[in-house]
Amino acid sequence: MGFTFAEKIIGGHAGREVHANDCVVVNVDVMMASDTTGPMTIRAFQDMGGVRLAKPEKTIFVIDHATPCPNERIAALHSMIRRFCAEQGCVLYDQNKGVCHQVMLENHEVGEGDLVLGGDSHTCSYGAVGAFSTGVGSTDLGAALLTGKTWLRVPETSRIELTGQLTKGVFAKDVILRMIGDLRSDGVSYESVEFAGDGFACFTREEAATVCNMVIEMGGKNGVFLSALKRPDLIPDEDAVYKRVLRYDASGFVPMVSRPHAVDNVCTAAEAADQKIDMVYIGSCTNGRLSDLAAAADILRGKKIAPSVRMTVCPASTKVLLAAIERGYIREFLEAGATISTPGCSLCVGTLGGVPDDGEVVLSTTNRNFKGRMGNKNALIYLSSPATAAASALTGRITDPREVIGK
Ligand SMILES: CC(C)[C@H](C(=O)O)[C@@H](O)C(=O)O
Ligand code: SF4
C-alpha cells in the first residue's frame, strides 16, 4: 500500500512508517502564534513548567490581528508577547508587518517538507509551498513550544484534481468557493487535501495560498499543492489510498460568492447580482496579496466606486503595500474612492478598520462570513474574489467581474 503526502511527511517526522488513523508523536519544525492566541500559548507554556523554548529560532510570533493596537487591554497583551520574545530570543514580527500567514510565506519562514503548527486556523495556507501545516489550540502549541514535538492522528486524504485553465475573470477564490459549496463546511473534516492536476499546477504560489488557506473552511486538517513538491520522498505514491477523488474542469468555473452567514452558502456572482452592497473589503491572508490588489486595480483604474459604497483595501503585508505603491495601485485605489488600511488582519475579524452598521451588506475577499465576523452581528457578509469585489464596488451591487471587463 502506497503513501499519501500526509502519511509521508508525518512518517518522516515520526521516524517510522505511518498510515491514516495512526496516532504518533512528531517533531515540529516551525511554530507560529499571533497576538490573539500568543498570550494564551505563552501561559500554557509557562503553566506546563516551561522555562526555555525548545526551538527559539523556529518559534515565531506575529502581532497582526489587532495592529495598530486599538486599546489598553490589547496593548498589555502585545507587551507580554514582546517581553517573552526578548527573553526567549525567538522571532517577532511586530506591528504592521502584516497578516501572520503572509508574513510567514513572504519571509520564507516555512518551506517544502516542514511540519508546522500555528495558533491560527488558517495555518493550513502553507501547503502552497509544500509544508504540512495545521492550526492548533494554544495548549497544544504551548506544549510544542516546550518540547519541539506534538501528537497527531494521521489524517485520511482526499485528492482534488483540476484540469485545464480558468477563463478570464475567474480566479483561485472562485475555485475554492465552488469546492466548499460542493463539499460543505464539514466535507473533509480532519482530512488532508491534495490539490493535483495540470489545472492546479499552473496556479501561482499566491493562488495556491488562497486555495490552501480555505481548506479549513471545508473542515480539512491541511491542504497541499502537489505542484509545490520537488522532493521525491514527499510526492504521494500512485497506489496511495484516498478517501475520495474529485475531478473538476477549470473551464467550467465562473465567479462565485458565499452568502450570509456561512462560507458554504455558495452561489454564482451572477445569481446574487440583484444584491445591493454598502461596503467592500479587499484584504486578508486569503486575498490581500499583490496579485489580488492587481486584479482589483485593473478593474478600478480610472473609475470611481459607487457613491453609496465605502471600500477599504488592506494589503496583507507591508511588503505587499510597498509593491502596490511602486506599481501605482494605491494611488488608483485612492483615486477611485477607496480607503487604505494598515497591513494586518484589520476588518477581516472586525478588530479595527471600519466596522459595518446593523443591516449593512458587505462584500469581502476574506475567508469567513459568520455573524459578527466583521464586528457587527447584524451585518450581512458576502465573500468573493478581489475582481468581483472591485467590480461590485463600481456598480454598488454584487457584480460578475466579466460584466465590467468583458468575457
Ligand atoms: C483569531 C484567530 C484565533 C482566528 C483563527 O484561528 O482563524 C482568526 O485568525 C480567524 O481568521 O478567525
Ligand atoms: S486575515 Fe483574517 S483570516 Fe487571516 S489570520 Fe487574520 S483574522 Fe484570520
Short mmCIF file of C-alpha atoms and ligand atoms in Angstrom, two decimals:
data_model
loop_
_atom_site.label_atom_id
_atom_site.label_comp_id
_atom_site.label_asym_id
_atom_site.label_seq_id
_atom_site.Cartn_x
_atom_site.Cartn_y
_atom_site.Cartn_z
CA MET A 1 0.00 0.00 0.00
CA GLY A 2 1.44 3.37 -1.04
CA PHE A 3 1.62 6.55 0.95
CA THR A 4 -0.16 9.89 0.64
CA PHE A 5 1.66 13.20 1.18
CA ALA A 6 0.34 13.38 4.75
CA GLU A 7 1.50 9.83 5.51
CA LYS A 8 4.94 10.51 4.04
CA ILE A 9 5.62 13.80 5.78
CA ILE A 10 4.18 12.73 9.13
CA GLY A 11 6.07 9.43 8.91
CA GLY A 12 9.25 11.36 8.21
CA HIS A 13 8.69 13.44 11.33
CA ALA A 14 7.72 10.43 13.46
CA GLY A 15 10.72 8.33 12.43
CA ARG A 16 8.60 5.41 11.25
CA GLU A 17 6.14 4.43 8.54
CA VAL A 18 2.59 5.57 9.27
CA HIS A 19 -0.82 5.23 7.66
CA ALA A 20 -4.11 7.07 8.13
CA ASN A 21 -5.57 6.94 11.65
CA ASP A 22 -2.27 6.01 13.36
CA CYS A 23 -1.57 8.24 16.37
CA VAL A 24 2.03 9.43 16.54
CA VAL A 25 4.34 11.92 18.20
CA VAL A 26 6.19 14.03 15.64
CA ASN A 27 8.95 16.61 15.58
CA VAL A 28 7.66 20.07 14.76
CA ASP A 29 9.86 22.23 12.51
CA VAL A 30 8.18 25.62 12.85
CA MET A 31 5.72 27.10 15.38
CA MET A 32 3.75 30.29 14.89
CA ALA A 33 1.46 32.29 17.15
CA SER A 34 -0.40 35.53 16.55
CA ASP A 35 -1.30 38.28 19.02
CA THR A 36 -4.72 36.66 19.53
CA THR A 37 -3.55 33.23 20.58
CA GLY A 38 0.04 34.13 21.55
CA PRO A 39 -0.69 35.22 25.12
CA MET A 40 -2.67 32.02 25.85
CA THR A 41 0.14 29.98 24.29
CA ILE A 42 2.74 31.67 26.50
CA ARG A 43 0.60 30.99 29.58
CA ALA A 44 0.13 27.35 28.58
CA PHE A 45 3.91 27.01 28.08
CA GLN A 46 4.58 28.53 31.50
CA ASP A 47 1.84 26.51 33.25
CA MET A 48 3.50 23.35 31.93
CA GLY A 49 6.71 24.43 33.65
CA GLY A 50 8.24 25.90 30.51
CA VAL A 51 11.41 27.90 31.06
CA ARG A 52 13.20 27.81 27.71
CA LEU A 53 11.75 27.27 24.23
CA ALA A 54 12.76 24.03 22.53
CA LYS A 55 13.42 25.84 19.22
CA PRO A 56 13.61 29.63 19.69
CA GLU A 57 14.81 30.31 16.14
CA LYS A 58 11.83 28.34 14.81
CA THR A 59 9.26 29.90 17.14
CA ILE A 60 7.59 32.89 15.54
CA PHE A 61 5.20 35.46 16.98
CA VAL A 62 3.33 37.86 14.72
CA ILE A 63 1.42 40.88 16.01
CA ASP A 64 -1.24 41.16 13.33
CA HIS A 65 -4.82 40.68 14.47
CA ALA A 66 -5.07 43.97 16.34
CA THR A 67 -2.49 46.33 14.92
CA PRO A 68 -2.01 49.24 15.31
CA CYS A 69 -3.16 48.42 18.84
CA PRO A 70 -6.74 49.64 19.42
CA ASN A 71 -6.99 49.65 23.25
CA GLU A 72 -5.13 49.26 26.55
CA ARG A 73 -6.21 45.66 27.17
CA ILE A 74 -4.64 44.53 23.92
CA ALA A 75 -1.63 46.81 24.49
CA ALA A 76 -0.84 44.77 27.61
CA LEU A 77 -1.07 41.52 25.62
CA HIS A 78 1.22 42.91 22.94
CA SER A 79 3.75 43.91 25.63
CA MET A 80 3.58 40.41 27.07
CA ILE A 81 4.45 38.94 23.67
CA ARG A 82 7.32 41.42 23.16
CA ARG A 83 8.79 40.63 26.59
CA PHE A 84 8.52 36.88 26.02
CA CYS A 85 10.22 37.09 22.61
CA ALA A 86 13.04 39.24 24.01
CA GLU A 87 13.62 36.82 26.94
CA GLN A 88 13.48 33.71 24.75
CA GLY A 89 15.31 35.04 21.72
CA CYS A 90 12.54 33.88 19.39
CA VAL A 91 11.36 35.58 16.22
CA LEU A 92 8.94 38.53 16.47
CA TYR A 93 7.21 40.26 13.59
CA ASP A 94 5.85 43.32 15.34
CA GLN A 95 3.27 45.96 14.45
CA ASN A 96 2.30 46.44 10.83
CA LYS A 97 4.48 43.73 9.27
CA GLY A 98 1.26 42.13 8.05
CA VAL A 99 -1.04 39.14 8.43
CA CYS A 100 0.81 36.23 10.03
CA HIS A 101 0.35 33.79 7.13
CA GLN A 102 1.55 36.27 4.54
CA VAL A 103 4.49 37.21 6.78
CA MET A 104 5.43 33.54 7.18
CA LEU A 105 5.30 32.88 3.45
CA GLU A 106 6.98 36.03 2.14
CA ASN A 107 9.83 35.78 4.64
CA HIS A 108 10.38 32.09 3.86
CA GLU A 109 9.80 31.04 7.46
CA VAL A 110 8.24 27.84 6.10
CA GLY A 111 9.20 25.65 3.16
CA GLU A 112 8.72 22.32 1.48
CA GLY A 113 8.75 19.37 3.85
CA ASP A 114 8.28 21.42 7.03
CA LEU A 115 5.79 20.28 9.64
CA VAL A 116 4.28 23.48 11.00
CA LEU A 117 1.89 24.24 13.85
CA GLY A 118 0.19 27.61 14.17
CA GLY A 119 -2.18 29.01 16.74
CA ASP A 120 -4.48 30.09 13.94
CA SER A 121 -6.89 28.05 11.88
CA HIS A 122 -5.61 29.36 8.53
CA THR A 123 -2.13 27.95 9.16
CA CYS A 124 -3.15 25.41 6.51
CA SER A 125 -2.11 28.08 3.94
CA TYR A 126 1.49 26.82 3.84
CA GLY A 127 0.56 23.79 1.79
CA ALA A 128 1.11 26.25 -1.05
CA VAL A 129 4.86 25.79 -0.52
CA GLY A 130 4.74 22.06 0.22
CA ALA A 131 4.58 22.16 4.02
CA PHE A 132 2.28 20.08 6.24
CA SER A 133 0.80 22.90 8.30
CA THR A 134 -2.19 22.99 10.55
CA GLY A 135 -3.87 25.16 13.15
CA VAL A 136 -3.91 24.02 16.77
CA GLY A 137 -5.20 25.34 20.07
CA SER A 138 -2.99 27.31 22.42
CA THR A 139 -2.41 24.39 24.82
CA ASP A 140 -1.13 22.12 22.04
CA LEU A 141 1.00 24.96 20.73
CA GLY A 142 2.36 25.70 24.22
CA ALA A 143 3.35 22.04 24.57
CA ALA A 144 5.11 22.17 21.19
CA LEU A 145 6.98 25.32 22.23
CA LEU A 146 8.23 23.41 25.26
CA THR A 147 9.09 20.06 23.68
CA GLY A 148 9.52 20.76 19.96
CA LYS A 149 7.03 17.95 19.38
CA THR A 150 3.31 17.35 19.05
CA TRP A 151 0.95 14.42 18.64
CA LEU A 152 -1.16 13.82 15.56
CA ARG A 153 -3.69 11.34 14.32
CA VAL A 154 -2.58 10.79 10.73
CA PRO A 155 -5.39 12.16 8.56
CA GLU A 156 -7.08 10.31 5.74
CA THR A 157 -6.60 12.09 2.42
CA SER A 158 -8.91 13.43 -0.26
CA ARG A 159 -7.49 14.32 -3.65
CA ILE A 160 -8.96 17.10 -5.76
CA GLU A 161 -7.83 17.25 -9.37
CA LEU A 162 -8.27 20.26 -11.61
CA THR A 163 -7.65 20.04 -15.33
CA GLY A 164 -7.49 22.82 -17.91
CA GLN A 165 -7.39 26.58 -17.46
CA LEU A 166 -9.62 29.14 -15.82
CA THR A 167 -11.31 31.60 -18.15
CA LYS A 168 -10.97 35.40 -17.97
CA GLY A 169 -12.48 36.95 -14.83
CA VAL A 170 -12.39 33.65 -12.90
CA PHE A 171 -9.85 33.28 -10.08
CA ALA A 172 -8.48 30.86 -7.48
CA LYS A 173 -11.02 32.20 -4.97
CA ASP A 174 -13.88 31.19 -7.25
CA VAL A 175 -12.43 27.69 -7.48
CA ILE A 176 -12.18 27.17 -3.74
CA LEU A 177 -15.58 28.77 -3.02
CA ARG A 178 -17.23 26.43 -5.51
CA MET A 179 -15.45 23.43 -3.97
CA ILE A 180 -16.50 24.49 -0.46
CA GLY A 181 -20.06 24.85 -1.77
CA ASP A 182 -19.91 21.31 -3.18
CA LEU A 183 -18.21 19.68 -0.19
CA ARG A 184 -19.81 21.88 2.51
CA SER A 185 -18.12 23.16 5.65
CA ASP A 186 -17.60 19.67 7.12
CA GLY A 187 -16.97 17.88 3.82
CA VAL A 188 -13.38 16.89 4.50
CA SER A 189 -13.32 17.05 8.31
CA TYR A 190 -9.90 16.16 9.70
CA GLU A 191 -8.73 15.13 6.23
CA SER A 192 -5.62 16.11 4.35
CA VAL A 193 -6.42 17.52 0.90
CA GLU A 194 -4.06 17.08 -2.06
CA PHE A 195 -4.59 19.56 -4.90
CA ALA A 196 -3.48 17.84 -8.10
CA GLY A 197 -3.78 18.03 -11.88
CA ASP A 198 -2.45 20.36 -14.56
CA GLY A 199 -5.07 22.98 -13.66
CA PHE A 200 -3.75 23.43 -10.12
CA ALA A 201 -0.16 23.00 -11.36
CA CYS A 202 -0.41 26.26 -13.30
CA PHE A 203 -1.65 28.24 -10.29
CA THR A 204 0.91 30.73 -8.96
CA ARG A 205 2.14 30.37 -5.41
CA GLU A 206 -0.18 33.22 -4.38
CA GLU A 207 -3.16 31.46 -5.94
CA ALA A 208 -2.15 28.21 -4.26
CA ALA A 209 -2.06 30.05 -0.93
CA THR A 210 -5.62 31.30 -1.48
CA VAL A 211 -6.82 27.73 -2.09
CA CYS A 212 -4.89 26.11 0.78
CA ASN A 213 -5.94 28.95 3.12
CA MET A 214 -9.59 27.95 2.79
CA VAL A 215 -9.17 24.19 3.29
CA ILE A 216 -10.17 24.73 6.92
CA GLU A 217 -13.49 26.15 5.67
CA MET A 218 -14.38 22.66 4.46
CA GLY A 219 -13.08 21.07 7.64
CA GLY A 220 -9.64 19.98 6.38
CA LYS A 221 -6.64 19.35 8.59
CA ASN A 222 -4.22 20.60 5.93
CA GLY A 223 -4.04 21.16 2.20
CA VAL A 224 -1.09 20.80 -0.14
CA PHE A 225 -0.36 21.69 -3.75
CA LEU A 226 1.37 18.70 -5.30
CA SER A 227 3.00 21.10 -7.77
CA ALA A 228 4.94 22.60 -4.82
CA LEU A 229 6.58 19.24 -4.10
CA LYS A 230 10.03 18.67 -5.54
CA ARG A 231 11.32 16.13 -3.00
CA PRO A 232 10.64 12.56 -4.20
CA ASP A 233 10.18 11.38 -0.60
CA LEU A 234 7.15 13.69 -0.27
CA ILE A 235 5.37 13.05 -3.57
CA PRO A 236 2.41 10.72 -2.97
CA ASP A 237 2.67 7.17 -4.36
CA GLU A 238 0.48 6.13 -7.26
CA ASP A 239 -1.07 3.39 -5.13
CA ALA A 240 -1.73 5.67 -2.16
CA VAL A 241 -5.18 5.19 -0.64
CA TYR A 242 -7.62 8.11 -0.88
CA LYS A 243 -10.90 8.63 0.91
CA ARG A 244 -12.29 10.30 -2.21
CA VAL A 245 -11.01 11.66 -5.51
CA LEU A 246 -12.85 14.61 -7.05
CA ARG A 247 -12.24 15.87 -10.58
CA TYR A 248 -13.05 19.32 -11.91
CA ASP A 249 -12.61 21.01 -15.28
CA ALA A 250 -11.29 24.56 -14.83
CA SER A 251 -13.10 25.87 -17.90
CA GLY A 252 -16.45 25.22 -16.16
CA PHE A 253 -15.80 27.65 -13.29
CA VAL A 254 -17.46 31.06 -13.01
CA PRO A 255 -17.22 33.90 -10.43
CA MET A 256 -18.74 32.76 -7.12
CA VAL A 257 -19.89 34.31 -3.85
CA SER A 258 -20.64 32.97 -0.38
CA ARG A 259 -23.84 34.40 1.06
CA PRO A 260 -24.51 35.23 4.72
CA HIS A 261 -23.88 33.66 7.22
CA ALA A 262 -21.89 30.59 6.14
CA VAL A 263 -18.91 30.12 3.84
CA ASP A 264 -20.53 27.10 2.19
CA ASN A 265 -23.70 29.03 1.33
CA VAL A 266 -22.35 29.48 -2.19
CA CYS A 267 -23.91 30.68 -5.45
CA THR A 268 -22.61 32.29 -8.63
CA ALA A 269 -21.94 36.04 -8.60
CA ALA A 270 -24.49 36.33 -11.41
CA GLU A 271 -27.18 34.67 -9.23
CA ALA A 272 -26.54 37.22 -6.47
CA ALA A 273 -26.47 40.15 -8.90
CA ASP A 274 -29.51 41.98 -7.51
CA GLN A 275 -27.92 42.30 -4.09
CA LYS A 276 -27.06 45.92 -3.23
CA ILE A 277 -23.90 46.42 -1.12
CA ASP A 278 -22.79 49.11 1.33
CA MET A 279 -19.17 48.13 1.86
CA VAL A 280 -16.35 46.36 0.07
CA TYR A 281 -13.28 44.97 1.83
CA ILE A 282 -10.24 43.73 -0.07
CA GLY A 283 -7.60 42.15 2.13
CA SER A 284 -6.70 39.24 4.45
CA CYS A 285 -4.49 36.16 4.30
CA THR A 286 -6.86 34.80 1.65
CA ASN A 287 -6.84 37.64 -0.85
CA GLY A 288 -4.69 40.57 0.27
CA ARG A 289 -1.59 39.75 -1.78
CA LEU A 290 -0.09 41.71 -4.66
CA SER A 291 -1.84 39.70 -7.39
CA ASP A 292 -5.15 40.29 -5.58
CA LEU A 293 -4.57 44.04 -5.46
CA ALA A 294 -3.52 43.94 -9.12
CA ALA A 295 -6.78 42.21 -10.11
CA ALA A 296 -8.78 44.86 -8.25
CA ALA A 297 -6.69 47.76 -9.59
CA ASP A 298 -7.15 46.52 -13.16
CA ILE A 299 -10.90 46.89 -12.70
CA LEU A 300 -10.91 50.18 -10.78
CA ARG A 301 -8.27 52.03 -12.83
CA GLY A 302 -9.54 55.44 -13.92
CA LYS A 303 -13.03 54.78 -12.48
CA LYS A 304 -14.94 55.82 -9.33
CA ILE A 305 -16.64 53.46 -6.91
CA ALA A 306 -20.40 53.93 -6.48
CA PRO A 307 -21.18 56.88 -4.15
CA SER A 308 -23.24 54.56 -1.92
CA VAL A 309 -20.28 52.23 -1.32
CA ARG A 310 -17.45 52.50 1.23
CA MET A 311 -14.43 50.49 0.15
CA THR A 312 -11.35 49.55 2.16
CA VAL A 313 -8.22 47.93 0.80
CA CYS A 314 -5.88 46.33 3.34
CA PRO A 315 -2.65 44.92 1.85
CA ALA A 316 -1.75 41.65 3.57
CA SER A 317 1.71 42.92 4.49
CA THR A 318 3.92 45.97 4.39
CA LYS A 319 5.92 44.33 1.59
CA VAL A 320 2.70 43.99 -0.40
CA LEU A 321 1.82 47.62 0.39
CA LEU A 322 5.23 48.85 -0.80
CA ALA A 323 4.99 46.85 -4.02
CA ALA A 324 1.44 48.15 -4.57
CA ILE A 325 2.69 51.72 -4.11
CA GLU A 326 5.50 51.13 -6.60
CA ARG A 327 3.08 49.76 -9.17
CA GLY A 328 0.68 52.66 -8.71
CA TYR A 329 -2.20 50.55 -7.36
CA ILE A 330 -2.52 52.50 -4.13
CA ARG A 331 -2.93 55.79 -5.98
CA GLU A 332 -5.51 54.11 -8.23
CA PHE A 333 -7.47 52.82 -5.23
CA LEU A 334 -7.41 56.23 -3.55
CA GLU A 335 -8.45 58.00 -6.75
CA ALA A 336 -11.30 55.51 -7.20
CA GLY A 337 -12.55 56.47 -3.72
CA ALA A 338 -11.20 53.64 -1.54
CA THR A 339 -9.64 53.83 1.93
CA ILE A 340 -6.28 52.16 2.58
CA SER A 341 -5.91 50.31 5.88
CA THR A 342 -2.71 49.39 7.75
CA PRO A 343 -1.43 45.90 6.82
CA GLY A 344 -2.76 43.29 9.25
CA CYS A 345 -5.99 41.41 9.90
CA SER A 346 -7.88 44.69 10.23
CA LEU A 347 -11.57 44.36 9.34
CA CYS A 348 -11.36 40.64 8.43
CA VAL A 349 -12.04 39.77 12.05
CA GLY A 350 -13.64 43.10 13.00
CA THR A 351 -10.88 44.30 15.31
CA LEU A 352 -10.49 47.63 13.53
CA GLY A 353 -10.73 49.29 10.17
CA GLY A 354 -14.34 50.38 9.60
CA VAL A 355 -16.97 48.13 11.22
CA PRO A 356 -20.33 47.94 9.34
CA ASP A 357 -23.66 49.15 10.77
CA ASP A 358 -26.71 46.98 11.54
CA GLY A 359 -28.28 45.66 8.35
CA GLU A 360 -25.41 46.78 6.14
CA VAL A 361 -24.24 44.46 3.39
CA VAL A 362 -20.51 43.84 2.97
CA LEU A 363 -18.71 42.13 0.12
CA SER A 364 -15.37 40.90 1.41
CA THR A 365 -12.44 38.97 -0.05
CA THR A 366 -11.76 37.24 3.27
CA ASN A 367 -12.50 33.63 4.20
CA ARG A 368 -15.33 33.84 6.76
CA ASN A 369 -18.74 35.47 6.80
CA PHE A 370 -20.15 34.22 10.09
CA LYS A 371 -22.49 36.51 12.04
CA GLY A 372 -20.46 39.17 13.79
CA ARG A 373 -17.33 38.35 11.84
CA MET A 374 -16.61 41.95 10.88
CA GLY A 375 -17.53 43.39 14.27
CA ASN A 376 -21.35 43.64 13.93
CA LYS A 377 -23.59 40.58 14.29
CA ASN A 378 -26.36 42.37 12.41
CA ALA A 379 -24.30 42.98 9.26
CA LEU A 380 -24.59 40.68 6.24
CA ILE A 381 -21.31 39.49 4.74
CA TYR A 382 -20.75 38.06 1.28
CA LEU A 383 -17.37 36.64 0.18
CA SER A 384 -15.82 36.80 -3.27
CA SER A 385 -12.64 37.21 -5.30
CA PRO A 386 -10.94 40.64 -5.44
CA ALA A 387 -12.12 41.09 -9.04
CA THR A 388 -15.76 40.50 -8.09
CA ALA A 389 -15.34 42.81 -5.09
CA ALA A 390 -13.86 45.59 -7.24
CA ALA A 391 -16.50 45.24 -9.97
CA SER A 392 -19.20 45.34 -7.30
CA ALA A 393 -17.70 48.47 -5.72
CA LEU A 394 -18.16 50.21 -9.09
CA THR A 395 -21.81 49.23 -9.54
CA GLY A 396 -22.99 49.21 -5.91
CA ARG A 397 -24.40 45.69 -6.25
CA ILE A 398 -22.87 42.23 -6.50
CA THR A 399 -21.42 42.07 -9.98
CA ASP A 400 -19.82 39.32 -12.03
CA PRO A 401 -16.50 40.99 -12.98
CA ARG A 402 -16.92 39.81 -16.58
CA GLU A 403 -19.77 42.35 -16.84
CA VAL A 404 -17.11 45.05 -16.38
CA ILE A 405 -14.07 43.57 -18.12
CA GLY A 406 -15.86 41.52 -20.80
CA LYS A 407 -15.53 37.74 -21.24
C1 LIG B 1 -8.29 34.87 15.97
C2 LIG B 1 -7.84 33.57 15.43
C3 LIG B 1 -7.78 32.56 16.51
C4 LIG B 1 -8.71 33.15 14.26
C5 LIG B 1 -8.33 31.82 13.65
O1 LIG B 1 -7.85 30.91 14.29
O2 LIG B 1 -8.52 31.61 12.49
C6 LIG B 1 -8.72 34.21 13.17
O3 LIG B 1 -7.49 34.40 12.57
C7 LIG B 1 -9.77 33.91 12.15
O4 LIG B 1 -9.50 34.02 10.97
O5 LIG B 1 -10.88 33.56 12.55
S1 SF4 B 2 -6.56 37.94 7.93
FE1 SF4 B 2 -8.47 37.17 8.77
S2 SF4 B 2 -8.48 35.01 8.34
FE2 SF4 B 2 -6.38 35.70 8.09
S3 SF4 B 2 -5.40 35.33 10.09
FE3 SF4 B 2 -6.19 37.43 10.09
S4 SF4 B 2 -8.24 37.28 11.00
FE4 SF4 B 2 -7.63 35.20 10.42
#
